[in-house]
Each structure stands twice: as structure tokens, then as C-alpha cells.
JSON list of C-alpha atoms in Angstrom, two decimals:
[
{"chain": "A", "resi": 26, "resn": "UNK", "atom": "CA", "xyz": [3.22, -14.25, -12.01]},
{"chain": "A", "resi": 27, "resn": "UNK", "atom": "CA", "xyz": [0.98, -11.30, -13.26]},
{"chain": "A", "resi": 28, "resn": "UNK", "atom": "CA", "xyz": [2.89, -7.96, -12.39]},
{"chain": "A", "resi": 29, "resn": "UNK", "atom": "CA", "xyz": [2.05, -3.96, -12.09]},
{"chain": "A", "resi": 30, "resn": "UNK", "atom": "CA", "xyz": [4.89, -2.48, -14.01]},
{"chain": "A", "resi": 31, "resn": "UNK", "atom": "CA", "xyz": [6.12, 1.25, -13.13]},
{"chain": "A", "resi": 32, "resn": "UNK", "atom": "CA", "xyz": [8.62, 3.26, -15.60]},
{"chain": "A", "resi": 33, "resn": "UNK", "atom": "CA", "xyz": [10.81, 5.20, -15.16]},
{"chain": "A", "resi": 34, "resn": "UNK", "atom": "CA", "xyz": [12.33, 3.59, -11.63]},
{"chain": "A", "resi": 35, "resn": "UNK", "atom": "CA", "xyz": [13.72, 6.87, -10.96]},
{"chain": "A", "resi": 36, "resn": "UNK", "atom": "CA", "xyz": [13.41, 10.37, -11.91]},
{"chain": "A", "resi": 37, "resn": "UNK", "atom": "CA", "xyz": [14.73, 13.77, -11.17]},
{"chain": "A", "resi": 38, "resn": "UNK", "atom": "CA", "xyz": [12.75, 17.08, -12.11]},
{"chain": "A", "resi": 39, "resn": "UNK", "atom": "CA", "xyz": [12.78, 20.52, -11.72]},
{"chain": "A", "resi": 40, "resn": "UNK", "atom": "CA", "xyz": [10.50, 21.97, -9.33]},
{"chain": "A", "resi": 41, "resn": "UNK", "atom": "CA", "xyz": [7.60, 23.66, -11.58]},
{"chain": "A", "resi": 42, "resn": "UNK", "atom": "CA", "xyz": [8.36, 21.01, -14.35]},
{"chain": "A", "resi": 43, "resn": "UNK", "atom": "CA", "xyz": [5.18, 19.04, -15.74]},
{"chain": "A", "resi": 44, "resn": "UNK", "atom": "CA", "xyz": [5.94, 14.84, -14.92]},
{"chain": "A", "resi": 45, "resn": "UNK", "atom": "CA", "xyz": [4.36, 11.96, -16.15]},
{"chain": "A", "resi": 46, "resn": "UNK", "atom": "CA", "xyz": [4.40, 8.52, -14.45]},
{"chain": "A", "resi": 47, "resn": "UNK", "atom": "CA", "xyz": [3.69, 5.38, -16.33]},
{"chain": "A", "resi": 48, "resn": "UNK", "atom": "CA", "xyz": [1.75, 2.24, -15.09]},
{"chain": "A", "resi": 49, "resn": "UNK", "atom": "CA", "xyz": [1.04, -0.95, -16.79]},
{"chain": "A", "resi": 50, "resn": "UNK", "atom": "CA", "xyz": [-1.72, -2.51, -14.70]},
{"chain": "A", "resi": 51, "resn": "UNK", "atom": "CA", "xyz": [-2.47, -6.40, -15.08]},
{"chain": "A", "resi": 52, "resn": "UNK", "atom": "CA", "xyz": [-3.75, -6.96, -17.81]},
{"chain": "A", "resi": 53, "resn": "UNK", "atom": "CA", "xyz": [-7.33, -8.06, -16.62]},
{"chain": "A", "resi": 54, "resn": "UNK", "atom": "CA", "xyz": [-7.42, -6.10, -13.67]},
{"chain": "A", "resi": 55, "resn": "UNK", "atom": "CA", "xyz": [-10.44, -3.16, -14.13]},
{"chain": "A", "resi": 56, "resn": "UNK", "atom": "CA", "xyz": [-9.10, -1.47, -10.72]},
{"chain": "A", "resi": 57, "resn": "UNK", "atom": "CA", "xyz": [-6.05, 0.94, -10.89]},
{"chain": "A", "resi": 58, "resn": "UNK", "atom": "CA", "xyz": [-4.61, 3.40, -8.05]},
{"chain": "A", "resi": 59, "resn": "UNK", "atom": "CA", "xyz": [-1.96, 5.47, -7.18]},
{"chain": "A", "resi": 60, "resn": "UNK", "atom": "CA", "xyz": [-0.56, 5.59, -3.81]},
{"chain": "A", "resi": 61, "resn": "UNK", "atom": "CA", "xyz": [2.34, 7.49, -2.43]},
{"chain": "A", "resi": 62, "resn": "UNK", "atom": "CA", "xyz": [4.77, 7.13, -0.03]},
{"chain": "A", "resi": 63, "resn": "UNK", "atom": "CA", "xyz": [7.13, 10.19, 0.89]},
{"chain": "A", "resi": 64, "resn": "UNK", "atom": "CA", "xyz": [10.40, 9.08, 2.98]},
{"chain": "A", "resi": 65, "resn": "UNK", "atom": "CA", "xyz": [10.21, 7.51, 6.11]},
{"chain": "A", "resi": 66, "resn": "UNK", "atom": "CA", "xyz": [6.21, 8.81, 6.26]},
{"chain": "A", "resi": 67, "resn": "UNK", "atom": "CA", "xyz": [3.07, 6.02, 5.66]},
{"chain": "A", "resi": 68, "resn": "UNK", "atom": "CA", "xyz": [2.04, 4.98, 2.35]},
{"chain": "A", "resi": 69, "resn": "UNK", "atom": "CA", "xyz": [-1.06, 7.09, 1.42]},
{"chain": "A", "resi": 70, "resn": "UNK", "atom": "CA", "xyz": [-3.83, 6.81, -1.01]},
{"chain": "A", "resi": 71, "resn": "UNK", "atom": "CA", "xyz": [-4.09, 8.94, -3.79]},
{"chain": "A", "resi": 72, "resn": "UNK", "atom": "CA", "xyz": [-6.86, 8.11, -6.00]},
{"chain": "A", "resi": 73, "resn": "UNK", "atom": "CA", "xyz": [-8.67, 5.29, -7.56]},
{"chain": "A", "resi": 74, "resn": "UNK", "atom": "CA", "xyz": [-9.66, 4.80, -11.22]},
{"chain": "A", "resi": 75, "resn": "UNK", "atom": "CA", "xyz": [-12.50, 2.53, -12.67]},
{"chain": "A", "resi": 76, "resn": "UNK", "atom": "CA", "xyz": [-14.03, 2.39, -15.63]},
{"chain": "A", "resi": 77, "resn": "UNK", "atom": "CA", "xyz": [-12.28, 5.20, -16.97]},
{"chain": "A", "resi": 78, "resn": "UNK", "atom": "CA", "xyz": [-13.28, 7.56, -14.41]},
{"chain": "A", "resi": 79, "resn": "UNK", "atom": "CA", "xyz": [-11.59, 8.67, -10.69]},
{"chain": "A", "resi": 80, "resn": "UNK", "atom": "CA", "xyz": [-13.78, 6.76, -8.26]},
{"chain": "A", "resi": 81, "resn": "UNK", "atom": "CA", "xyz": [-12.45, 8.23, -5.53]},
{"chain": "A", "resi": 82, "resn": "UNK", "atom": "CA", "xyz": [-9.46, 10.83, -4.54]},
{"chain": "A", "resi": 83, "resn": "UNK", "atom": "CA", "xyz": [-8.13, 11.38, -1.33]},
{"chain": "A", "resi": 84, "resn": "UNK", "atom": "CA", "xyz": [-7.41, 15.69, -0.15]},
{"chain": "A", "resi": 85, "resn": "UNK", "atom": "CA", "xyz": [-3.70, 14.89, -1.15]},
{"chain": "A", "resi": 86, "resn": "UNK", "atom": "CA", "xyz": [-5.32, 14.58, -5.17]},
{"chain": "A", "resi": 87, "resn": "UNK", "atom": "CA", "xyz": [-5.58, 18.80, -5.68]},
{"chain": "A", "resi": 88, "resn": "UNK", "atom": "CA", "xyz": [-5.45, 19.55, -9.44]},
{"chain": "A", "resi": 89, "resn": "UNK", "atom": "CA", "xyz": [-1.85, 19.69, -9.45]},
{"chain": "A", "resi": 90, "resn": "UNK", "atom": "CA", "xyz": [-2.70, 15.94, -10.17]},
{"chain": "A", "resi": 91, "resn": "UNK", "atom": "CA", "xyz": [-4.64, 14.10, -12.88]},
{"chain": "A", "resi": 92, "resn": "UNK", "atom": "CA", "xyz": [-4.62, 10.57, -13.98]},
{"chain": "A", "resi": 93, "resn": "UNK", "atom": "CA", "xyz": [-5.09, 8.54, -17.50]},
{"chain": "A", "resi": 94, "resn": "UNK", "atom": "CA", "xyz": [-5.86, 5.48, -19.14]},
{"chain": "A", "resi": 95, "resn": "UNK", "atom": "CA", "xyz": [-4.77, 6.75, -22.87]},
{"chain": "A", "resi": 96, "resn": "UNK", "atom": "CA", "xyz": [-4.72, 3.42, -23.76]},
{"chain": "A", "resi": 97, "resn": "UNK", "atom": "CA", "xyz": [-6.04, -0.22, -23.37]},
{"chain": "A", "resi": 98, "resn": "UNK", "atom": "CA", "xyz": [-2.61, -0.93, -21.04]},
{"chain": "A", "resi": 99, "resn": "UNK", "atom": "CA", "xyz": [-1.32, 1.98, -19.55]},
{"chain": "A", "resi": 100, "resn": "UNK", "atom": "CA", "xyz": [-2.58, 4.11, -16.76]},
{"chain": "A", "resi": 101, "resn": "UNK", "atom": "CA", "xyz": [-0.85, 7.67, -15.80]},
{"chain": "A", "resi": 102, "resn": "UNK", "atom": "CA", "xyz": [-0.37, 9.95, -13.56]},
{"chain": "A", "resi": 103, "resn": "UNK", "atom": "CA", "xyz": [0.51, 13.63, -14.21]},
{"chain": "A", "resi": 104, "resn": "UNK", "atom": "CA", "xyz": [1.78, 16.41, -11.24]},
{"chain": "A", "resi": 105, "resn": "UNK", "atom": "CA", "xyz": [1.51, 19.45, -13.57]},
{"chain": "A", "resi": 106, "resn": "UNK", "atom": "CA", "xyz": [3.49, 22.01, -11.72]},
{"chain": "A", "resi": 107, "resn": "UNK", "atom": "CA", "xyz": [5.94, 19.78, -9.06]},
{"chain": "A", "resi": 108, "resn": "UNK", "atom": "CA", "xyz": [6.74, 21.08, -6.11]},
{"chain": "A", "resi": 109, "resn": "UNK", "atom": "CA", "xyz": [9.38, 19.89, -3.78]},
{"chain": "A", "resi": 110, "resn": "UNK", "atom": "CA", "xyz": [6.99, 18.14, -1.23]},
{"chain": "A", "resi": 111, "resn": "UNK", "atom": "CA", "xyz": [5.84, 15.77, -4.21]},
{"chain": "A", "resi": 112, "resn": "UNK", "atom": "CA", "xyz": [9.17, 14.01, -3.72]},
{"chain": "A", "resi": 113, "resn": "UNK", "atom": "CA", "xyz": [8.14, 10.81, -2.71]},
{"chain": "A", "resi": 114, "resn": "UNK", "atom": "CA", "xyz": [8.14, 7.11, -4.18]},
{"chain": "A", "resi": 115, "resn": "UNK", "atom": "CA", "xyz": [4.69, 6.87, -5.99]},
{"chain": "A", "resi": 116, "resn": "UNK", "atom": "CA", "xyz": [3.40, 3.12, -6.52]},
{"chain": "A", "resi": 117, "resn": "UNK", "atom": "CA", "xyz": [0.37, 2.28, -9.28]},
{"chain": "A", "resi": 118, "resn": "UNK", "atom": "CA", "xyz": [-1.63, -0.63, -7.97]},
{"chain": "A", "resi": 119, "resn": "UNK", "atom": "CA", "xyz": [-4.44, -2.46, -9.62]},
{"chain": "A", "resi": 120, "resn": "UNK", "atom": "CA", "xyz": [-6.91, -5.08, -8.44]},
{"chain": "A", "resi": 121, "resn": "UNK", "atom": "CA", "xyz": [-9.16, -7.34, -10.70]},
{"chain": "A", "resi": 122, "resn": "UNK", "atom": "CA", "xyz": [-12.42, -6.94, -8.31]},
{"chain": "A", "resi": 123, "resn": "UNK", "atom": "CA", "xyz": [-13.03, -4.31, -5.36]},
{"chain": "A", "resi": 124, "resn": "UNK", "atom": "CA", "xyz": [-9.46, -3.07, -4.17]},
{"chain": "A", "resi": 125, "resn": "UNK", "atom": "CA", "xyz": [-10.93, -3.17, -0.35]},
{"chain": "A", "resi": 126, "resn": "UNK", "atom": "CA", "xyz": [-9.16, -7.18, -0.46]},
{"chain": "A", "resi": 127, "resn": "UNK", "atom": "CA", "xyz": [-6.10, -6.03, -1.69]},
{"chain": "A", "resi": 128, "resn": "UNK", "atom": "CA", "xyz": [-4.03, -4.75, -4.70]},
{"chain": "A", "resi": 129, "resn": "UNK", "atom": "CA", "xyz": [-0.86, -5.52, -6.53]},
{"chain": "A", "resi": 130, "resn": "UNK", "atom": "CA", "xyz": [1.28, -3.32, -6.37]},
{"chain": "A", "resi": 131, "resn": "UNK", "atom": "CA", "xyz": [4.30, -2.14, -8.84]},
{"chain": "A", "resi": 132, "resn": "UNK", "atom": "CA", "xyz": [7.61, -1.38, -7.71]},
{"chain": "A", "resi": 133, "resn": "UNK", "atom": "CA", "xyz": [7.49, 2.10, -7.47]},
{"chain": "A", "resi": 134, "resn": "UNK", "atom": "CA", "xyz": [8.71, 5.21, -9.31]},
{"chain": "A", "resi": 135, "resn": "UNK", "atom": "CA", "xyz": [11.07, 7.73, -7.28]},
{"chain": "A", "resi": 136, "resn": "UNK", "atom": "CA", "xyz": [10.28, 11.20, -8.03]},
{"chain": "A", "resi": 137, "resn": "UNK", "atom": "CA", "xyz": [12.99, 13.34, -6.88]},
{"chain": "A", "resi": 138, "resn": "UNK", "atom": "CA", "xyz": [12.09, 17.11, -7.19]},
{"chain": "A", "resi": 139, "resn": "UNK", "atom": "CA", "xyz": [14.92, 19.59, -7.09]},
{"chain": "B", "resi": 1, "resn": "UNK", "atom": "CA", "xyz": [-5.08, 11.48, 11.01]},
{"chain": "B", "resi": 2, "resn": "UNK", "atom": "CA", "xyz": [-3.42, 8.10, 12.00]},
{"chain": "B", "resi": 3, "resn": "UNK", "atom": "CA", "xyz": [-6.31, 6.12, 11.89]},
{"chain": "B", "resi": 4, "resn": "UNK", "atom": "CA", "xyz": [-3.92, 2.64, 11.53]},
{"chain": "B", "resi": 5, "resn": "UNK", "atom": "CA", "xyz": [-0.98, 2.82, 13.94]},
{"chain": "B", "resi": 6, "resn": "UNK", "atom": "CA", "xyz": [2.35, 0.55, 14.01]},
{"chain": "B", "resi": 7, "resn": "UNK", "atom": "CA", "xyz": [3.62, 1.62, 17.37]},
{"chain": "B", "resi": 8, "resn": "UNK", "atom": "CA", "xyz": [7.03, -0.58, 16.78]},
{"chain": "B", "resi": 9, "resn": "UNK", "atom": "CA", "xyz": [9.31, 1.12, 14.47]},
{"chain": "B", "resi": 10, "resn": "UNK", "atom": "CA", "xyz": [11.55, -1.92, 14.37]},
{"chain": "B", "resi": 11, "resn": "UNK", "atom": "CA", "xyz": [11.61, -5.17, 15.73]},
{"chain": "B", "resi": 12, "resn": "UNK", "atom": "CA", "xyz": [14.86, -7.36, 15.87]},
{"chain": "B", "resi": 13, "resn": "UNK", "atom": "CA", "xyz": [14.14, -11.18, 16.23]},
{"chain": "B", "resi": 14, "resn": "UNK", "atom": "CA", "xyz": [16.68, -14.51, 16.24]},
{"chain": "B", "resi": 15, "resn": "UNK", "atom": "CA", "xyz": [16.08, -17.16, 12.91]},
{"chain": "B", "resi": 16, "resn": "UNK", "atom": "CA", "xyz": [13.82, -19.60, 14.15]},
{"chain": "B", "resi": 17, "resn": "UNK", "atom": "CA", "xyz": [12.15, -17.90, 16.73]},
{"chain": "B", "resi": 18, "resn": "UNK", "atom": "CA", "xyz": [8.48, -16.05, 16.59]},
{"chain": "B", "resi": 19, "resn": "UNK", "atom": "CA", "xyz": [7.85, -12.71, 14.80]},
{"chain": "B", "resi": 20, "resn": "UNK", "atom": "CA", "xyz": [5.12, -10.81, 16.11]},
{"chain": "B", "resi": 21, "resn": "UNK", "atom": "CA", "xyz": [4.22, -7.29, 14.65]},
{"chain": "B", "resi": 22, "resn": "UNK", "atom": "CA", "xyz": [1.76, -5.42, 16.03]},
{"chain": "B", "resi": 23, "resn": "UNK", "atom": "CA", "xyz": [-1.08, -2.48, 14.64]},
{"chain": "B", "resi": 24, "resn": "UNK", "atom": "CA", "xyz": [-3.53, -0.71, 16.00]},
{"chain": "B", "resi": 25, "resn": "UNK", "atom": "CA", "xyz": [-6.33, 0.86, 14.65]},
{"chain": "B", "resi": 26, "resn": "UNK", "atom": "CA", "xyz": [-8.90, 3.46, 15.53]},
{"chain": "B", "resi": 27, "resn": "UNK", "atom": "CA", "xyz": [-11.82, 3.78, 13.39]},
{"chain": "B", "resi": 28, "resn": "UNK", "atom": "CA", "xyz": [-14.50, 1.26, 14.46]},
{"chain": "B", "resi": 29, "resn": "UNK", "atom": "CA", "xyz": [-15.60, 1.47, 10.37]},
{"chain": "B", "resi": 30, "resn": "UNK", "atom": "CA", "xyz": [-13.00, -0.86, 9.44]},
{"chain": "B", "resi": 31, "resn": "UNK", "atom": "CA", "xyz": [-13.68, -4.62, 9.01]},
{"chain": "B", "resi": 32, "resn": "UNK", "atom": "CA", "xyz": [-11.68, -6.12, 6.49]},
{"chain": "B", "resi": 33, "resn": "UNK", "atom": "CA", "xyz": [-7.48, -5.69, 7.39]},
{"chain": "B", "resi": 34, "resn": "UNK", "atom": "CA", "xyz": [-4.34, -6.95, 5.26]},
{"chain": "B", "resi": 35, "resn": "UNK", "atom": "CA", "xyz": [-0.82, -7.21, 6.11]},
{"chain": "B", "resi": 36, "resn": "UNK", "atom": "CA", "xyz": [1.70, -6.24, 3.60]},
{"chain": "B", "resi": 37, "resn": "UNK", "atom": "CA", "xyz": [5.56, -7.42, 3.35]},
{"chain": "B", "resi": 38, "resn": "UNK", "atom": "CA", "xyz": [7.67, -4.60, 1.46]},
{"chain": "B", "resi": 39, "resn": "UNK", "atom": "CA", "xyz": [11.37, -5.36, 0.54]},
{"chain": "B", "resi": 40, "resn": "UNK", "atom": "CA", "xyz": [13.70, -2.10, -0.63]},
{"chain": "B", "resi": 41, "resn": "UNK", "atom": "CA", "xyz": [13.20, -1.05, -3.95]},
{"chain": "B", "resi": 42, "resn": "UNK", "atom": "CA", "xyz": [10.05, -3.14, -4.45]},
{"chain": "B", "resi": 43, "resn": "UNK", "atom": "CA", "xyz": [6.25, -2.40, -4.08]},
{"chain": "B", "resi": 44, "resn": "UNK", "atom": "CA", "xyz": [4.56, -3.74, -0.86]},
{"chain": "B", "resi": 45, "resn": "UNK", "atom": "CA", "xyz": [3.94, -7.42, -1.50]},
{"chain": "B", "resi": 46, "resn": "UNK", "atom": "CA", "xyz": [0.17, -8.86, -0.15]},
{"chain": "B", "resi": 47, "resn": "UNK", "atom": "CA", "xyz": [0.75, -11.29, 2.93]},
{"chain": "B", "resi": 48, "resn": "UNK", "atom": "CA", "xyz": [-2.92, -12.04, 4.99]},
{"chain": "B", "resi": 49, "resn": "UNK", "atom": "CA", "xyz": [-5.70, -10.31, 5.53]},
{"chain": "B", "resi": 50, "resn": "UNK", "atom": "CA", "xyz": [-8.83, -11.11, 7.86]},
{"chain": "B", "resi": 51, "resn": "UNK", "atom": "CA", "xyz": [-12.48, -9.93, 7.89]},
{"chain": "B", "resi": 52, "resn": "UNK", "atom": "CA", "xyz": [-13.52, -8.50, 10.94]},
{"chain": "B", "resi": 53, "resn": "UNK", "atom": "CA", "xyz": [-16.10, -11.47, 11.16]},
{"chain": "B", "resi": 54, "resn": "UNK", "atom": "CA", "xyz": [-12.72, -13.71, 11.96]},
{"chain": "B", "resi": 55, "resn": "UNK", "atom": "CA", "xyz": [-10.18, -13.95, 14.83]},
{"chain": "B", "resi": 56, "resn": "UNK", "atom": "CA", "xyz": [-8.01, -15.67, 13.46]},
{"chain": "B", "resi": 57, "resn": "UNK", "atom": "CA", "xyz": [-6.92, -16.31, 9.48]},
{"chain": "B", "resi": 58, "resn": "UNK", "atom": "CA", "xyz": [-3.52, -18.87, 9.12]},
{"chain": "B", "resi": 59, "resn": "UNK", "atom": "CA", "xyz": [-2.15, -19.43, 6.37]},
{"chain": "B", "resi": 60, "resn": "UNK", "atom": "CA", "xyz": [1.95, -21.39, 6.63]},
{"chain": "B", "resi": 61, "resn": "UNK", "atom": "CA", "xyz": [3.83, -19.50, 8.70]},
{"chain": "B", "resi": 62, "resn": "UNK", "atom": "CA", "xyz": [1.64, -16.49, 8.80]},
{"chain": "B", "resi": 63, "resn": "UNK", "atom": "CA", "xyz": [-1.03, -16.16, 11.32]},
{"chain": "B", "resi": 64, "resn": "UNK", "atom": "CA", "xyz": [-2.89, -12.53, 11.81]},
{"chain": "B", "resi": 65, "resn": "UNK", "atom": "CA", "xyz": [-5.01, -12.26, 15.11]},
{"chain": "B", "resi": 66, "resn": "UNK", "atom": "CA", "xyz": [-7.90, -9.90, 15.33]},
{"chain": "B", "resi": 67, "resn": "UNK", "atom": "CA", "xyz": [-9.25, -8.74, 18.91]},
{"chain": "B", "resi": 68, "resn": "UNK", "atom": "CA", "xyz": [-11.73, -6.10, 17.53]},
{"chain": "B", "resi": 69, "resn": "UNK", "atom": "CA", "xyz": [-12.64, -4.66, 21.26]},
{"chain": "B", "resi": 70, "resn": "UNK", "atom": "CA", "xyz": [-9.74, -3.77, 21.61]},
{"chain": "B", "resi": 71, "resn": "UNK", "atom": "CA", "xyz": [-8.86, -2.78, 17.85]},
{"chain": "B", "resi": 72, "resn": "UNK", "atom": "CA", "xyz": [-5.86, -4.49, 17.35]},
{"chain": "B", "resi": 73, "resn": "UNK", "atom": "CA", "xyz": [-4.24, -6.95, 15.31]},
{"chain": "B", "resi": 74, "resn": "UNK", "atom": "CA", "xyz": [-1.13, -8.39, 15.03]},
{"chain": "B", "resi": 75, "resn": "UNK", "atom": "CA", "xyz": [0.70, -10.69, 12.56]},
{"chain": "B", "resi": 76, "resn": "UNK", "atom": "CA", "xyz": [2.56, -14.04, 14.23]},
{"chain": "B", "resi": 77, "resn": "UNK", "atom": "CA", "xyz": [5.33, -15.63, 11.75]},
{"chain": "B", "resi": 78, "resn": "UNK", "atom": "CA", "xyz": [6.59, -18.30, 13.34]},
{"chain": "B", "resi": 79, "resn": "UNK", "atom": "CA", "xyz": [9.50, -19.98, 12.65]},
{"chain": "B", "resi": 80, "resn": "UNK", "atom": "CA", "xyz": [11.04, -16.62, 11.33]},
{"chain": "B", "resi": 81, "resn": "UNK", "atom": "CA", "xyz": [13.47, -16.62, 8.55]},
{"chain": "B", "resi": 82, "resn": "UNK", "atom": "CA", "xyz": [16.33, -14.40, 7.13]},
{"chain": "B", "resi": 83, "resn": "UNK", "atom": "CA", "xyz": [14.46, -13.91, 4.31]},
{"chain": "B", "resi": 84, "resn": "UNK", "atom": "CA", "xyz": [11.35, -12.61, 6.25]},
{"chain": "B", "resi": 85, "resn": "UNK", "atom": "CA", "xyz": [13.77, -9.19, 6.42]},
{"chain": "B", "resi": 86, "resn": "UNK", "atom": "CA", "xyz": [11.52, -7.09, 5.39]},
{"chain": "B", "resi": 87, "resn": "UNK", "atom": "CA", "xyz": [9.08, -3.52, 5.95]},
{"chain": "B", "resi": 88, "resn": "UNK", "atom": "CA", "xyz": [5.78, -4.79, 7.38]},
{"chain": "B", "resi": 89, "resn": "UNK", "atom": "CA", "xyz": [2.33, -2.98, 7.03]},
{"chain": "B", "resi": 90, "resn": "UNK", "atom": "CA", "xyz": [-1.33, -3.48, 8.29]},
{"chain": "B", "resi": 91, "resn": "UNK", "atom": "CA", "xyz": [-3.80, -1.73, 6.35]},
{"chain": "B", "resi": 92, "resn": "UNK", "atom": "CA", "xyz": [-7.52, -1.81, 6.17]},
{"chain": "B", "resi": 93, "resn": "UNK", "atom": "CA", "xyz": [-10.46, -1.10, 4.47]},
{"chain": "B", "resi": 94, "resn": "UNK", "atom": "CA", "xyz": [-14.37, -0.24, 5.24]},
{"chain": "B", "resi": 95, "resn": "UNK", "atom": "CA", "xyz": [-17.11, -1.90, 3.58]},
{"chain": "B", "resi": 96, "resn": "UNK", "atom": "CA", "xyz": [-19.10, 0.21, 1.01]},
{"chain": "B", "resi": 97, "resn": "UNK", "atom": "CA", "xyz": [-16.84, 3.04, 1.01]},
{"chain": "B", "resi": 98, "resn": "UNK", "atom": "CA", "xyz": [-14.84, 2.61, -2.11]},
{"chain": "B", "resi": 99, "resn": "UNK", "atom": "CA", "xyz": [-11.50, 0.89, -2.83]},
{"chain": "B", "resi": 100, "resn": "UNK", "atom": "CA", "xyz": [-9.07, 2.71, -0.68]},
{"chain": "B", "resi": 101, "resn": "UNK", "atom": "CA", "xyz": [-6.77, 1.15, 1.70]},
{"chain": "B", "resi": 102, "resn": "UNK", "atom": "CA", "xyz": [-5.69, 3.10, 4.72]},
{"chain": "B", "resi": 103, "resn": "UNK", "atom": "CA", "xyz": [-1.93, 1.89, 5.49]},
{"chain": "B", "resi": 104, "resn": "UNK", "atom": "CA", "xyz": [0.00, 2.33, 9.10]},
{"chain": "B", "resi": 105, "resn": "UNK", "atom": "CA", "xyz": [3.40, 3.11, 9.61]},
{"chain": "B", "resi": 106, "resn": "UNK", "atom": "CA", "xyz": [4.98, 0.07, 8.92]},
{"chain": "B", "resi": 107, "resn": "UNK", "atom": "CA", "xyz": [7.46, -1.94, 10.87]},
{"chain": "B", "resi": 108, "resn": "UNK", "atom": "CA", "xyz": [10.74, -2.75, 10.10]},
{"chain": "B", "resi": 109, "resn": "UNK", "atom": "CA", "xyz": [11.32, -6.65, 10.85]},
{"chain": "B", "resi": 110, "resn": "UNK", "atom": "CA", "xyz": [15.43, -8.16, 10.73]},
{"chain": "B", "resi": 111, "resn": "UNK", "atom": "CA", "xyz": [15.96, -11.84, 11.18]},
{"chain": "B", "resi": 112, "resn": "UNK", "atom": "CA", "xyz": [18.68, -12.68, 12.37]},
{"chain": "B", "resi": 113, "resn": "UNK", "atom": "CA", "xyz": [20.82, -15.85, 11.19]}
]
């Protein structure tokens, strides 16, 4: 089965430190989001990205944040300057129509700022 | 803002015996809602969903229930099984505004053998 893959699993950064998080959405899914969930809170909506532009960001989304698609496969998402409330466990999701029915989801990257 | 509320932190339930997980909601916008299984370590995992035009979607073991005057729904597995151990969340959406999925708090669910 089709799956939404997230690398790395788990990583640790200094707070201040520029991180990237990688996605590889399905391949013919046109929908991608990030979503993130910080420990033992809700999982919240970050933004959503189609046809290479945000289509919509939720207040969390401040330009600390920006998102990608540098290629045909992968889809990013940058914190610029982390702080140590961006710990949290931040899941890319894609859909192949309207995300409103559901997404996949990938298993999730830990961020762990220190 | 908890617009999508899982008032049940945790729910404890005997193998073989019914599952029922409960959400509430408060925004009269939504219309289409989706449950979602999540096992540690993994993403959430799509389960059911319903449009609010429904009271009722089945589908195996999994039934979700809709009563939309009273905004709730609630998911029914029935038998349960070990292996349905697992985070449970609702979510939903609103027509025509966008792709973003508003989740609750989630319920933890243990079967026990």
C-alpha cells in the first residue's frame, strides 16, 4: 500500500538552529500538509500546499515556518529559528483529491528542541 | 478553541465486548467527520468517516453514529479486539473552506484479552 514517508524519525536541535523536515508524499497525490502534534496536546493543522503554493495556513504557521516542494517527490518543511515550544511530533500528510475526506498520513518526525 | 472535543481520555474495554468512543463537536459548520486509529510511533491511520447528510456509515466492525442536534458522534467497534489498542480521533471538516481537518483530543482505547 501507497505510503507518506517522513525522514529523519527523530531529531534533536538546538534551540535557534535552522531544521528541515522531509516528506515524500504519494506519488499521485496533488494535496500535501503538515500537521503537528506537541505531547499529550491535539493534533493541529499547520498548513496546506497545492499546486505549488500554501492554500491555506493555520495562526500556528508565523514565518518562523515555510514549506517546499524542491522537487517532483519531496515536500519540506523548514522552522528557521526553533524554539523550544516547536518540540512536537510533526506528521506530512497528502491526499489525491480535496483533503476535507481524509489524508494519509506519514509516521511522523520527532523534533526535540533543546 | 476546542471546537472537536473527546471528553474520555481513556476507555478500558474486555476482548469481545463493544467499544464505543465518543466526540463532540461545536461548530454547526462542520458536515463531513472521520475517525482516525493512531498506534505509537505511527501516523494516525483513516478508519470511517460520515457526511453530515448520514446517521449512520458501517463498515465491518466499525460503525460511526451521527446525531447532528445534538453534535455528537461516536464510533461503535463491536466485537473489540487486542489489536484495536490503539489512540482514537474524530476530526472534521467544513465544506468549501479548504482542506483542513480540525482533530479532537483523542482517546486512548485498551482491549483487553
Amino acid at each position: 500500500e501507497p505510503e507518506v514517508t517522513q525522514t529523519p524519525s527523530h531529531q534533536v536541535t538546538q534551540m535557534g538552529q535552522e531544521v528541515i523536515l522531509r516528506c515524500v508524499p504519494i506519488s499521485n497525490h496533488l494535496y500535501f500538509y503538515w500537521y503537528r502534534q506537541i505531547l499529550g496536546q491535539k493534533v493541529e493543522f499547520l498548513v496546506s500546499f497545492y499546486n505549488n503554493e500554501i492554500s491555506e495556513k493555520s495562526e500556528i504557521f508565523d514565518d518562523q515556518f515555510s514549506v517546499e516542494r524542491p522537487d517532483g517527490s519531496n515536500f519540506t518543511l523548514k522552522i528557521r529559528s526553533t524554539k523550544l515550544e516547536d518540540s512536537a511530533m510533526y506528521f506530512c500528510a497528502s491526499s489525491e483529491t480535496t483533503g476535507r475526506y481524509g489524508y494519509t498520513f506519514g509516521s511522523g518526525t520527532r523534533l526535540t528542541v533543546v | 478553541d476546542q471546537q472537536v472535543k473527546q471528553n474520555s481520555p481513556s476507555l478500558s474495554v474486555q476482548e469481545g465486548r463493544i467499544s464505543i468512543l465518543n466526540c463532540d463537536y461545536t461548530n454547526s459548520m462542520f458536515d463531513y467527520f472521520l475517525w482516525y486509529k493512531k498506534y505509537p510511533a505511527e501516523g494516525p491511520t483513516f478508519l470511517i468517516s460520515i457526511s453530515s447528510i448520514k446517521d449512520k456509515n458501517e463498515d465491518g466492525r466499525f460503525t460511526v453514529f451521527l446525531n447532528k442536534s445534538a453534535k455528537h458522534l461516536s464510533l461503535h467497534i463491536v466485537p473489540s479486539q487486542p489489536g484495536d489498542s490503539a489512540v482514537y480521533f474524530c476530526a472534521a471538516s467544513v465544506n468549501n473552506a479548504g482542506n483542513m481537518l480540525t482533530f479532537g483530543g483523542g482517546t486512548r482505547l485498551m482491549v483487553k484479552p
